mmCIF file of C-alpha atoms in Angstrom:
data_model
loop_
_atom_site.group_PDB
_atom_site.id
_atom_site.type_symbol
_atom_site.label_atom_id
_atom_site.label_comp_id
_atom_site.label_asym_id
_atom_site.label_seq_id
_atom_site.Cartn_x
_atom_site.Cartn_y
_atom_site.Cartn_z
ATOM 1 C CA MET B 184 6.278 6.108 22.661
ATOM 2 C CA PRO B 185 5.717 5.755 18.901
ATOM 3 C CA THR B 186 8.847 5.128 16.897
ATOM 4 C CA THR B 187 10.019 6.224 13.454
ATOM 5 C CA LEU B 188 10.649 3.177 11.274
ATOM 6 C CA ARG B 189 12.733 3.057 8.111
ATOM 7 C CA GLY B 190 11.936 0.648 5.313
ATOM 8 C CA ALA B 191 13.817 0.062 2.078
ATOM 9 C CA GLN B 192 11.926 2.944 0.408
ATOM 10 C CA VAL B 193 9.585 4.498 2.950
ATOM 11 C CA VAL B 194 9.730 6.088 6.376
ATOM 12 C CA LEU B 195 6.928 5.427 8.854
ATOM 13 C CA ARG B 196 6.691 8.127 11.494
ATOM 14 C CA PRO B 197 4.104 9.117 14.074
ATOM 15 C CA THR B 198 1.274 11.031 12.439
ATOM 16 C CA ASN B 199 1.004 14.611 13.630
ATOM 17 C CA PRO B 200 -1.756 17.224 13.246
ATOM 18 C CA SER B 201 -0.011 18.918 10.317
ATOM 19 C CA ASP B 202 -0.443 15.660 8.322
ATOM 20 C CA VAL B 203 -4.244 15.780 8.555
ATOM 21 C CA PRO B 204 -4.936 17.954 5.462
ATOM 22 C CA VAL B 205 -2.637 15.814 3.279
ATOM 23 C CA LEU B 206 -4.161 12.568 4.567
ATOM 24 C CA ALA B 207 -7.675 13.953 4.028
ATOM 25 C CA ALA B 208 -6.767 14.887 0.444
ATOM 26 C CA ILE B 209 -5.488 11.333 -0.145
ATOM 27 C CA ARG B 210 -8.665 9.889 1.390
ATOM 28 C CA ALA B 211 -10.722 12.080 -0.973
ATOM 29 C CA LYS B 212 -9.246 10.418 -4.065
ATOM 30 C CA PRO B 213 -11.877 8.074 -5.548
ATOM 31 C CA GLU B 214 -9.745 4.913 -5.300
ATOM 32 C CA VAL B 215 -9.094 5.523 -1.606
ATOM 33 C CA TYR B 216 -12.510 6.944 -0.747
ATOM 34 C CA ALA B 217 -14.180 3.815 -2.137
ATOM 35 C CA ARG B 218 -12.378 1.726 0.504
ATOM 36 C CA TRP B 219 -12.050 4.166 3.442
ATOM 37 C CA ARG B 220 -14.909 6.646 2.943
ATOM 38 C CA GLY B 221 -15.416 9.163 5.744
ATOM 39 C CA GLY B 222 -18.430 11.262 4.777
ATOM 40 C CA GLU B 223 -18.430 14.899 3.769
ATOM 41 C CA GLY B 224 -15.771 16.063 6.207
ATOM 42 C CA LEU B 225 -12.641 14.021 5.559
ATOM 43 C CA VAL B 226 -10.493 16.291 7.734
ATOM 44 C CA ALA B 227 -12.812 15.449 10.637
ATOM 45 C CA ALA B 228 -12.758 11.752 9.663
ATOM 46 C CA VAL B 229 -8.937 11.645 9.714
ATOM 47 C CA ARG B 230 -8.892 13.459 13.071
ATOM 48 C CA GLU B 231 -11.404 10.933 14.396
ATOM 49 C CA ASP B 232 -9.205 8.066 13.191
ATOM 50 C CA LEU B 233 -6.187 9.595 14.931
ATOM 51 C CA ALA B 234 -8.152 9.887 18.185
ATOM 52 C CA GLU B 235 -9.079 6.195 18.139
ATOM 53 C CA HIS B 236 -8.082 4.721 21.491
ATOM 54 C CA GLY B 237 -5.617 1.847 21.321
ATOM 55 C CA ALA B 238 -4.490 2.380 17.728
ATOM 56 C CA GLU B 239 -1.083 3.623 16.581
ATOM 57 C CA HIS B 240 -1.035 5.776 13.435
ATOM 58 C CA LEU B 241 2.038 6.281 11.292
ATOM 59 C CA SER B 242 2.316 8.588 8.309
ATOM 60 C CA ILE B 243 4.057 7.002 5.349
ATOM 61 C CA GLU B 244 6.695 9.220 3.756
ATOM 62 C CA TYR B 245 8.432 8.727 0.430
ATOM 63 C CA GLY B 246 10.895 11.257 -0.877
ATOM 64 C CA GLY B 247 10.087 13.522 2.077
ATOM 65 C CA ALA B 248 6.361 13.722 1.266
ATOM 66 C CA VAL B 249 3.429 12.098 3.079
ATOM 67 C CA ILE B 250 1.914 9.506 0.732
ATOM 68 C CA GLY B 251 -0.433 7.676 3.109
ATOM 69 C CA MET B 252 -1.019 6.255 6.539
ATOM 70 C CA ILE B 253 -0.589 2.862 8.148
ATOM 71 C CA GLN B 254 -2.119 2.009 11.491
ATOM 72 C CA TRP B 255 -2.039 -0.886 13.883
ATOM 73 C CA ALA B 256 -3.682 -2.064 17.061
ATOM 74 C CA ALA B 257 -3.251 -5.085 19.287
ATOM 75 C CA GLU B 258 -5.508 -7.610 20.938
ATOM 76 C CA ALA B 259 -4.186 -7.572 24.494
ATOM 77 C CA GLU B 260 -5.957 -10.698 25.795
ATOM 78 C CA PRO B 261 -2.962 -13.019 26.386
ATOM 79 C CA ASP B 262 -4.654 -16.130 24.981
ATOM 80 C CA TYR B 263 -5.563 -14.335 21.733
ATOM 81 C CA ARG B 264 -2.734 -11.804 21.486
ATOM 82 C CA HIS B 265 -2.042 -10.539 17.974
ATOM 83 C CA ALA B 266 -1.792 -7.267 16.040
ATOM 84 C CA ASN B 267 -3.791 -5.941 13.117
ATOM 85 C CA ILE B 268 -2.749 -3.541 10.364
ATOM 86 C CA ASP B 269 -4.605 -1.217 8.000
ATOM 87 C CA ILE B 270 -3.156 1.070 5.332
ATOM 88 C CA TYR B 271 -3.980 3.514 2.579
ATOM 89 C CA LEU B 272 -1.683 5.087 -0.007
ATOM 90 C CA ASP B 273 -2.045 7.878 -2.523
ATOM 91 C CA PRO B 274 -3.003 6.208 -5.826
ATOM 92 C CA ALA B 275 -0.340 8.360 -7.539
ATOM 93 C CA VAL B 276 2.321 6.093 -5.991
ATOM 94 C CA HIS B 277 0.607 2.733 -6.466
ATOM 95 C CA GLY B 278 2.554 0.032 -8.262
ATOM 96 C CA ARG B 279 6.000 1.004 -6.923
ATOM 97 C CA GLY B 280 6.212 -1.451 -4.023
ATOM 98 C CA LEU B 281 5.761 1.309 -1.435
ATOM 99 C CA GLY B 282 2.736 -0.316 0.195
ATOM 100 C CA THR B 283 4.582 -3.626 0.402
ATOM 101 C CA ASP B 284 7.571 -1.867 1.952
ATOM 102 C CA ALA B 285 5.358 -0.079 4.490
ATOM 103 C CA VAL B 286 3.498 -3.247 5.499
ATOM 104 C CA ARG B 287 6.723 -5.295 5.730
ATOM 105 C CA THR B 288 8.442 -2.560 7.780
ATOM 106 C CA LEU B 289 5.569 -2.334 10.253
ATOM 107 C CA ALA B 290 5.184 -6.126 10.452
ATOM 108 C CA ARG B 291 8.884 -6.525 11.298
ATOM 109 C CA HIS B 292 8.513 -3.894 14.029
ATOM 110 C CA LEU B 293 5.450 -5.602 15.490
ATOM 111 C CA ILE B 294 7.246 -8.955 15.566
ATOM 112 C CA ALA B 295 10.698 -7.824 16.719
ATOM 113 C CA ASP B 296 9.844 -4.941 19.032
ATOM 114 C CA HIS B 297 6.364 -5.847 20.313
ATOM 115 C CA GLY B 298 6.711 -9.622 20.362
ATOM 116 C CA HIS B 299 3.695 -10.395 18.187
ATOM 117 C CA HIS B 300 3.674 -13.876 16.700
ATOM 118 C CA ARG B 301 0.674 -13.208 14.440
ATOM 119 C CA ILE B 302 -0.585 -10.212 12.473
ATOM 120 C CA VAL B 303 -3.889 -9.929 10.624
ATOM 121 C CA ILE B 304 -5.139 -7.696 7.831
ATOM 122 C CA ASP B 305 -8.581 -7.688 6.215
ATOM 123 C CA PRO B 306 -8.797 -6.205 2.709
ATOM 124 C CA ALA B 307 -12.017 -6.187 0.731
ATOM 125 C CA ALA B 308 -12.265 -9.530 -1.057
ATOM 126 C CA ASP B 309 -12.312 -7.752 -4.429
ATOM 127 C CA ASN B 310 -9.220 -5.604 -3.724
ATOM 128 C CA ALA B 311 -6.791 -7.676 -5.794
ATOM 129 C CA ALA B 312 -3.965 -5.111 -5.625
ATOM 130 C CA ALA B 313 -4.030 -5.010 -1.805
ATOM 131 C CA ILE B 314 -4.197 -8.801 -1.584
ATOM 132 C CA ARG B 315 -1.144 -9.115 -3.875
ATOM 133 C CA CYS B 316 0.713 -6.502 -1.800
ATOM 134 C CA TYR B 317 0.066 -8.322 1.466
ATOM 135 C CA GLY B 318 0.923 -11.681 -0.102
ATOM 136 C CA LYS B 319 4.361 -10.324 -1.042
ATOM 137 C CA VAL B 320 5.026 -9.739 2.666
ATOM 138 C CA GLY B 321 3.968 -13.288 3.523
ATOM 139 C CA PHE B 322 0.322 -12.834 4.519
ATOM 140 C CA ARG B 323 -1.875 -15.817 3.625
ATOM 141 C CA ALA B 324 -5.591 -15.977 3.027
ATOM 142 C CA VAL B 325 -7.465 -17.442 5.983
ATOM 143 C CA GLY B 326 -10.949 -17.154 4.559
ATOM 144 C CA ILE B 327 -13.753 -14.990 3.267
ATOM 145 C CA MET B 328 -15.742 -12.990 5.788
ATOM 146 C CA ARG B 329 -19.131 -12.870 4.116
ATOM 147 C CA SER B 330 -21.077 -9.591 4.052
ATOM 148 C CA TYR B 331 -18.300 -8.106 6.177
ATOM 149 C CA GLU B 332 -18.432 -4.420 5.318
ATOM 150 C CA ARG B 333 -21.091 -2.051 4.080
ATOM 151 C CA GLY B 334 -20.009 -0.270 0.916
ATOM 152 C CA PRO B 335 -20.741 3.322 -0.063
ATOM 153 C CA ASP B 336 -23.701 2.035 -2.091
ATOM 154 C CA GLY B 337 -25.258 0.636 1.110
ATOM 155 C CA THR B 338 -24.816 -3.025 0.174
ATOM 156 C CA TRP B 339 -22.704 -5.508 2.097
ATOM 157 C CA HIS B 340 -19.412 -6.741 0.633
ATOM 158 C CA ASP B 341 -17.125 -9.626 1.495
ATOM 159 C CA GLY B 342 -13.762 -9.192 3.192
ATOM 160 C CA LEU B 343 -10.733 -11.458 3.085
ATOM 161 C CA LEU B 344 -9.095 -12.295 6.384
ATOM 162 C CA MET B 345 -5.337 -12.707 5.930
ATOM 163 C CA ASP B 346 -2.722 -13.462 8.548
ATOM 164 C CA LEU B 347 1.032 -13.577 8.878
ATOM 165 C CA LEU B 348 2.944 -15.682 11.386
ATOM 166 C CA ALA B 349 6.262 -14.283 12.545
ATOM 167 C CA GLU B 350 8.284 -17.016 10.856
ATOM 168 C CA GLU B 351 6.523 -16.438 7.508
ATOM 169 C CA ILE B 352 7.515 -12.829 6.875
ATOM 170 C CA THR B 353 9.347 -12.467 3.577
ATOM 171 C CA GLU B 354 12.456 -10.500 2.801
ATOM 172 C CA ALA B 355 12.343 -7.701 0.274
ATOM 173 C CA PRO B 356 13.402 -8.911 -3.195
#
């Protein structure tokens, strides 16, 4: 059963159908759309994301309002067991440490409550703000994944694989 998690500034709670229009509106903002896309029908794209088998989706709340979504999934194969995270936030709240708080809160949950020893995240290699955010939590660059993701312009772009070991998670400043 999905759990509500409380960070220093944000609340992460299970995403529900009433969140879809707000999340679609956030995804439509140019800064988010450039990374997440979703075609013409972003409401349908968010619904499709929420229906993804094996992934857990949490709406990120700040001040009682939904400001984004964070999701995670796990590799269940015992010899390769780990979790992965992905996140997007409304650009109107960027620069306040809310993304860092959300990622740290979820990472702590995945380590403490799910027993994961390793978590990965894979921002676009040119997404300096996301890379700084994840670094503040303790994620380290593993390496560049060349031509990893097709961009909206149809060309391939590099991704940065980052990981966090349980003992490396940082405390909030």
